[in-house]
Amino acid sequence: MKIIMLGAPGAGKGPQAKQIAGKYEIPHISTGDIFRANIKNGTDLGKKAKEYMDQGLLVPDELTCDLVMDRIQQDDCKNGFVLDGFPRTIPQAEALDAALTKIGQSMDYAIDVDVPDENIVNRMSGRRACLDCGATYHIVSLPSKVEGKCDHCGSDLVLREDDKPETVQKRLTVYHDQTQPLIDYYKNQGILKSVDGTQPMEAVFTAITDILGA
Ligand code: AMP
């Protein structure tokens, strides 16, 4: 099963993608996580990506597409994968389609986790992230067991630079300009499904599994 998660930054597509990956035993591929791992390891890609990420801008397609195309051709992706945060532009979607067509495949589902902008800004200011293992929390809806500490690795939790309110506004503008057109793109392909992302996380996940099947 090959799934794309769509939705504004902060719509909750990351935690949903992780749960989908667990239930259907397919890899969770998050371009944001890949960039953050590169930043942490001080790679050239990480240095370039950080300049864009800290400003709430998209990393250019030429730095993004090849790394995803390489990833989805690895062995563990044979039975499918769930893409989280990719594609984010029409050229990225076209590059993905072209790569899959070459190997006689296509995406199965694009799931849009729909949350209005006004909810997003509130949500993101409460988001906390572990920069060591990438886990994310929310001070109200998904708190860590010990305040300020990651449940998985015990590291400090922080408000990510790109989750600060002024950056979130910028990311929302970028989302509407560059990513939202993908909703029509996948609607035209007949694979778009929408879920109401304002519901509690468990209800969103149930709506998604209703779409994907047991
Ligand atoms: P995320 O964790 O998915 O919200 O991504 C964090 C940041 O990484 C985004 O705001 C972008 O700057 C960058 N990024 C992640 N995925 C992509 C992508 N597919 N294309 C361009 N930039 C991306």
Short mmCIF file of C-alpha atoms and ligand atoms in Angstrom, two decimals:
data_model
loop_
_atom_site.label_atom_id
_atom_site.label_comp_id
_atom_site.label_asym_id
_atom_site.label_seq_id
_atom_site.Cartn_x
_atom_site.Cartn_y
_atom_site.Cartn_z
CA MET A 1 0.00 0.00 0.00
CA LYS A 2 1.51 3.33 -1.09
CA ILE A 3 0.10 6.30 0.76
CA ILE A 4 0.68 10.06 0.71
CA MET A 5 -0.29 12.16 3.71
CA LEU A 6 -1.42 15.67 2.77
CA GLY A 7 -2.35 18.53 5.06
CA ALA A 8 -1.13 21.84 6.39
CA PRO A 9 1.88 21.93 8.71
CA GLY A 10 0.54 21.02 12.14
CA ALA A 11 -2.52 19.19 10.81
CA GLY A 12 -1.28 16.07 12.59
CA LYS A 13 -0.24 14.09 9.54
CA GLY A 14 3.06 13.04 11.12
CA PRO A 15 1.64 11.14 14.12
CA GLN A 16 -1.04 9.62 11.85
CA ALA A 17 1.60 8.53 9.33
CA LYS A 18 3.57 6.83 12.13
CA GLN A 19 0.49 4.93 13.27
CA ILE A 20 -0.35 3.88 9.72
CA ALA A 21 3.23 2.65 9.26
CA GLY A 22 2.92 0.57 12.44
CA LYS A 23 -0.46 -0.94 11.61
CA TYR A 24 0.24 -1.79 7.97
CA GLU A 25 3.93 -2.62 8.53
CA ILE A 26 5.27 -0.25 5.92
CA PRO A 27 8.06 2.36 6.32
CA HIS A 28 7.21 5.91 7.38
CA ILE A 29 9.15 8.32 5.18
CA SER A 30 9.20 11.90 6.45
CA THR A 31 11.26 14.38 4.44
CA GLY A 32 11.20 16.76 7.42
CA ASP A 33 12.75 14.01 9.61
CA ILE A 34 15.35 13.25 6.93
CA PHE A 35 16.34 16.93 6.73
CA ARG A 36 16.44 17.26 10.54
CA ALA A 37 18.67 14.15 10.78
CA ASN A 38 21.00 15.73 8.21
CA ILE A 39 21.06 19.00 10.16
CA LYS A 40 21.91 17.13 13.34
CA ASN A 41 24.72 15.24 11.60
CA GLY A 42 26.07 18.44 10.05
CA THR A 43 25.92 17.16 6.45
CA ASP A 44 26.07 19.47 3.41
CA LEU A 45 22.42 18.67 2.69
CA GLY A 46 21.54 19.55 6.29
CA LYS A 47 23.34 22.91 6.08
CA LYS A 48 21.55 23.84 2.86
CA ALA A 49 18.13 22.62 4.07
CA LYS A 50 18.39 24.51 7.37
CA GLU A 51 18.61 27.89 5.62
CA TYR A 52 15.19 27.30 4.10
CA MET A 53 13.56 25.48 7.00
CA ASP A 54 14.37 28.13 9.58
CA GLN A 55 12.61 30.71 7.41
CA GLY A 56 9.49 28.57 6.94
CA LEU A 57 10.34 28.07 3.25
CA LEU A 58 10.40 24.86 1.27
CA VAL A 59 13.73 23.21 0.56
CA PRO A 60 14.23 23.37 -3.23
CA ASP A 61 12.86 20.43 -5.25
CA GLU A 62 16.32 19.53 -6.58
CA LEU A 63 17.52 18.83 -3.02
CA THR A 64 14.37 16.93 -2.10
CA CYS A 65 13.24 14.74 -4.99
CA ASP A 66 16.31 12.54 -5.49
CA LEU A 67 16.55 11.61 -1.84
CA VAL A 68 12.92 10.44 -1.79
CA MET A 69 13.29 8.55 -5.07
CA ASP A 70 16.32 6.71 -3.64
CA ARG A 71 14.49 5.94 -0.41
CA ILE A 72 11.36 4.46 -2.01
CA GLN A 73 13.46 2.10 -4.09
CA GLN A 74 15.02 0.45 -1.06
CA ASP A 75 14.05 -3.12 -0.20
CA ASP A 76 11.86 -2.29 2.79
CA CYS A 77 9.52 -0.29 0.49
CA LYS A 78 8.57 -3.35 -1.59
CA ASN A 79 5.17 -3.67 0.10
CA GLY A 80 4.53 0.05 0.16
CA PHE A 81 5.29 3.12 2.25
CA VAL A 82 3.65 6.14 3.77
CA LEU A 83 5.01 9.51 2.67
CA ASP A 84 4.75 12.29 5.22
CA GLY A 85 5.60 15.80 4.02
CA PHE A 86 6.33 14.74 0.45
CA PRO A 87 5.27 15.74 -2.16
CA ARG A 88 4.81 19.39 -1.24
CA THR A 89 4.83 20.88 -4.74
CA ILE A 90 3.38 19.86 -8.11
CA PRO A 91 6.87 19.24 -9.59
CA GLN A 92 7.61 16.89 -6.64
CA ALA A 93 4.34 15.02 -7.30
CA GLU A 94 5.20 14.73 -10.98
CA ALA A 95 8.70 13.45 -10.15
CA LEU A 96 7.16 10.82 -7.85
CA ASP A 97 4.64 9.72 -10.49
CA ALA A 98 7.37 9.51 -13.13
CA ALA A 99 9.62 7.39 -10.88
CA LEU A 100 6.77 5.00 -10.04
CA THR A 101 5.54 4.77 -13.64
CA LYS A 102 9.05 3.65 -14.65
CA ILE A 103 8.71 0.62 -12.38
CA GLY A 104 5.07 -0.03 -13.37
CA GLN A 105 3.58 1.30 -10.14
CA SER A 106 1.43 4.18 -8.90
CA MET A 107 0.30 5.69 -5.61
CA ASP A 108 -2.80 4.13 -4.00
CA TYR A 109 -4.08 6.86 -1.66
CA ALA A 110 -3.53 10.55 -0.95
CA ILE A 111 -5.10 11.29 2.43
CA ASP A 112 -5.76 14.93 3.22
CA VAL A 113 -5.89 15.66 6.96
CA ASP A 114 -8.05 18.76 6.83
CA VAL A 115 -7.64 21.41 9.56
CA PRO A 116 -8.57 25.12 9.18
CA ASP A 117 -5.77 27.69 9.50
CA GLU A 118 -7.11 29.18 12.74
CA ASN A 119 -6.68 25.84 14.53
CA ILE A 120 -3.18 25.38 13.14
CA VAL A 121 -1.51 28.40 14.76
CA ASN A 122 -2.83 27.41 18.20
CA ARG A 123 -1.73 23.85 17.76
CA MET A 124 1.79 24.62 16.59
CA SER A 125 2.60 26.94 19.46
CA GLY A 126 1.90 23.99 21.80
CA ARG A 127 3.99 21.54 19.84
CA ARG A 128 7.23 20.30 21.39
CA ALA A 129 9.86 18.26 19.61
CA CYS A 130 12.78 16.08 20.56
CA LEU A 131 15.71 17.09 18.39
CA ASP A 132 17.49 13.83 19.20
CA CYS A 133 14.97 11.20 18.07
CA GLY A 134 12.41 13.32 16.20
CA ALA A 135 9.41 12.48 18.42
CA THR A 136 6.80 15.23 18.66
CA TYR A 137 4.39 16.05 21.48
CA HIS A 138 1.76 18.65 22.28
CA ILE A 139 1.52 20.31 25.67
CA VAL A 140 -2.27 19.79 25.72
CA SER A 141 -3.27 17.00 23.34
CA LEU A 142 -0.20 14.76 23.46
CA PRO A 143 1.97 15.61 26.49
CA SER A 144 5.16 13.73 27.32
CA LYS A 145 5.08 11.67 30.53
CA VAL A 146 7.67 13.93 32.18
CA GLU A 147 7.25 17.59 31.29
CA GLY A 148 9.94 18.81 28.89
CA LYS A 149 11.53 15.35 28.44
CA CYS A 150 11.17 12.91 25.56
CA ASP A 151 9.36 9.64 26.44
CA HIS A 152 11.56 7.69 24.04
CA CYS A 153 15.07 8.94 24.73
CA GLY A 154 14.83 11.31 27.70
CA SER A 155 16.29 14.29 25.80
CA ASP A 156 14.99 17.84 26.28
CA LEU A 157 11.89 18.88 24.31
CA VAL A 158 11.95 22.23 22.50
CA LEU A 159 9.70 24.50 20.45
CA ARG A 160 11.21 24.01 17.00
CA GLU A 161 12.45 27.16 15.24
CA ASP A 162 9.97 26.49 12.43
CA ASP A 163 7.05 26.07 14.88
CA LYS A 164 7.40 29.64 16.23
CA PRO A 165 4.26 31.72 15.46
CA GLU A 166 5.84 34.04 12.87
CA THR A 167 7.37 31.08 11.02
CA VAL A 168 4.08 29.16 11.19
CA GLN A 169 2.28 32.02 9.40
CA LYS A 170 4.91 31.89 6.68
CA ARG A 171 4.61 28.09 6.42
CA LEU A 172 0.83 28.39 6.06
CA THR A 173 1.21 30.88 3.22
CA VAL A 174 3.71 28.57 1.55
CA TYR A 175 1.31 25.64 2.11
CA HIS A 176 -1.61 27.42 0.42
CA ASP A 177 0.53 28.60 -2.51
CA GLN A 178 2.57 25.50 -3.22
CA THR A 179 1.12 22.42 -1.52
CA GLN A 180 -2.66 22.86 -1.56
CA PRO A 181 -2.78 22.52 -5.38
CA LEU A 182 -1.86 18.86 -4.77
CA ILE A 183 -5.37 18.28 -3.46
CA ASP A 184 -6.79 18.86 -6.95
CA TYR A 185 -3.87 16.99 -8.49
CA TYR A 186 -4.75 13.81 -6.57
CA LYS A 187 -8.50 14.41 -6.88
CA ASN A 188 -8.00 14.31 -10.64
CA GLN A 189 -6.13 11.01 -10.26
CA GLY A 190 -9.09 9.64 -8.28
CA ILE A 191 -7.01 8.73 -5.20
CA LEU A 192 -7.79 11.67 -2.89
CA LYS A 193 -9.51 10.96 0.44
CA SER A 194 -10.24 13.60 3.05
CA VAL A 195 -10.51 13.22 6.80
CA ASP A 196 -11.56 15.81 9.38
CA GLY A 197 -8.32 16.55 11.22
CA THR A 198 -10.00 18.62 13.94
CA GLN A 199 -11.25 15.43 15.64
CA PRO A 200 -9.29 13.75 18.44
CA MET A 201 -6.27 11.80 17.16
CA GLU A 202 -7.87 8.37 17.70
CA ALA A 203 -10.96 9.41 15.68
CA VAL A 204 -8.77 10.69 12.85
CA PHE A 205 -6.91 7.37 12.81
CA THR A 206 -10.18 5.41 12.75
CA ALA A 207 -11.37 7.52 9.79
CA ILE A 208 -8.11 6.72 8.00
CA THR A 209 -8.25 2.98 8.68
CA ASP A 210 -11.88 2.97 7.46
CA ILE A 211 -10.53 4.28 4.17
CA LEU A 212 -7.53 1.94 3.97
CA GLY A 213 -9.33 -1.19 5.19
CA ALA A 214 -8.36 -3.60 7.96
P1 AMP B 1 7.83 18.92 8.29
O1 AMP B 1 8.51 18.25 9.42
O2 AMP B 1 7.27 17.95 7.27
O3 AMP B 1 6.82 19.94 8.69
O4 AMP B 1 8.98 19.72 7.47
C1 AMP B 1 9.74 20.74 8.08
C2 AMP B 1 10.38 21.60 7.01
O5 AMP B 1 11.23 20.79 6.16
C3 AMP B 1 9.40 22.26 6.02
O6 AMP B 1 8.86 23.45 6.53
C4 AMP B 1 10.32 22.50 4.83
O7 AMP B 1 11.18 23.60 5.04
C5 AMP B 1 11.18 21.25 4.83
N1 AMP B 1 10.57 20.17 4.00
C6 AMP B 1 10.07 18.98 4.43
N2 AMP B 1 9.59 18.26 3.40
C7 AMP B 1 9.77 19.01 2.29
C8 AMP B 1 9.48 18.84 0.91
N3 AMP B 1 8.85 17.73 0.46
N4 AMP B 1 9.82 19.83 0.06
C9 AMP B 1 10.44 20.94 0.49
N5 AMP B 1 10.73 21.19 1.76
C10 AMP B 1 10.41 20.24 2.68
#
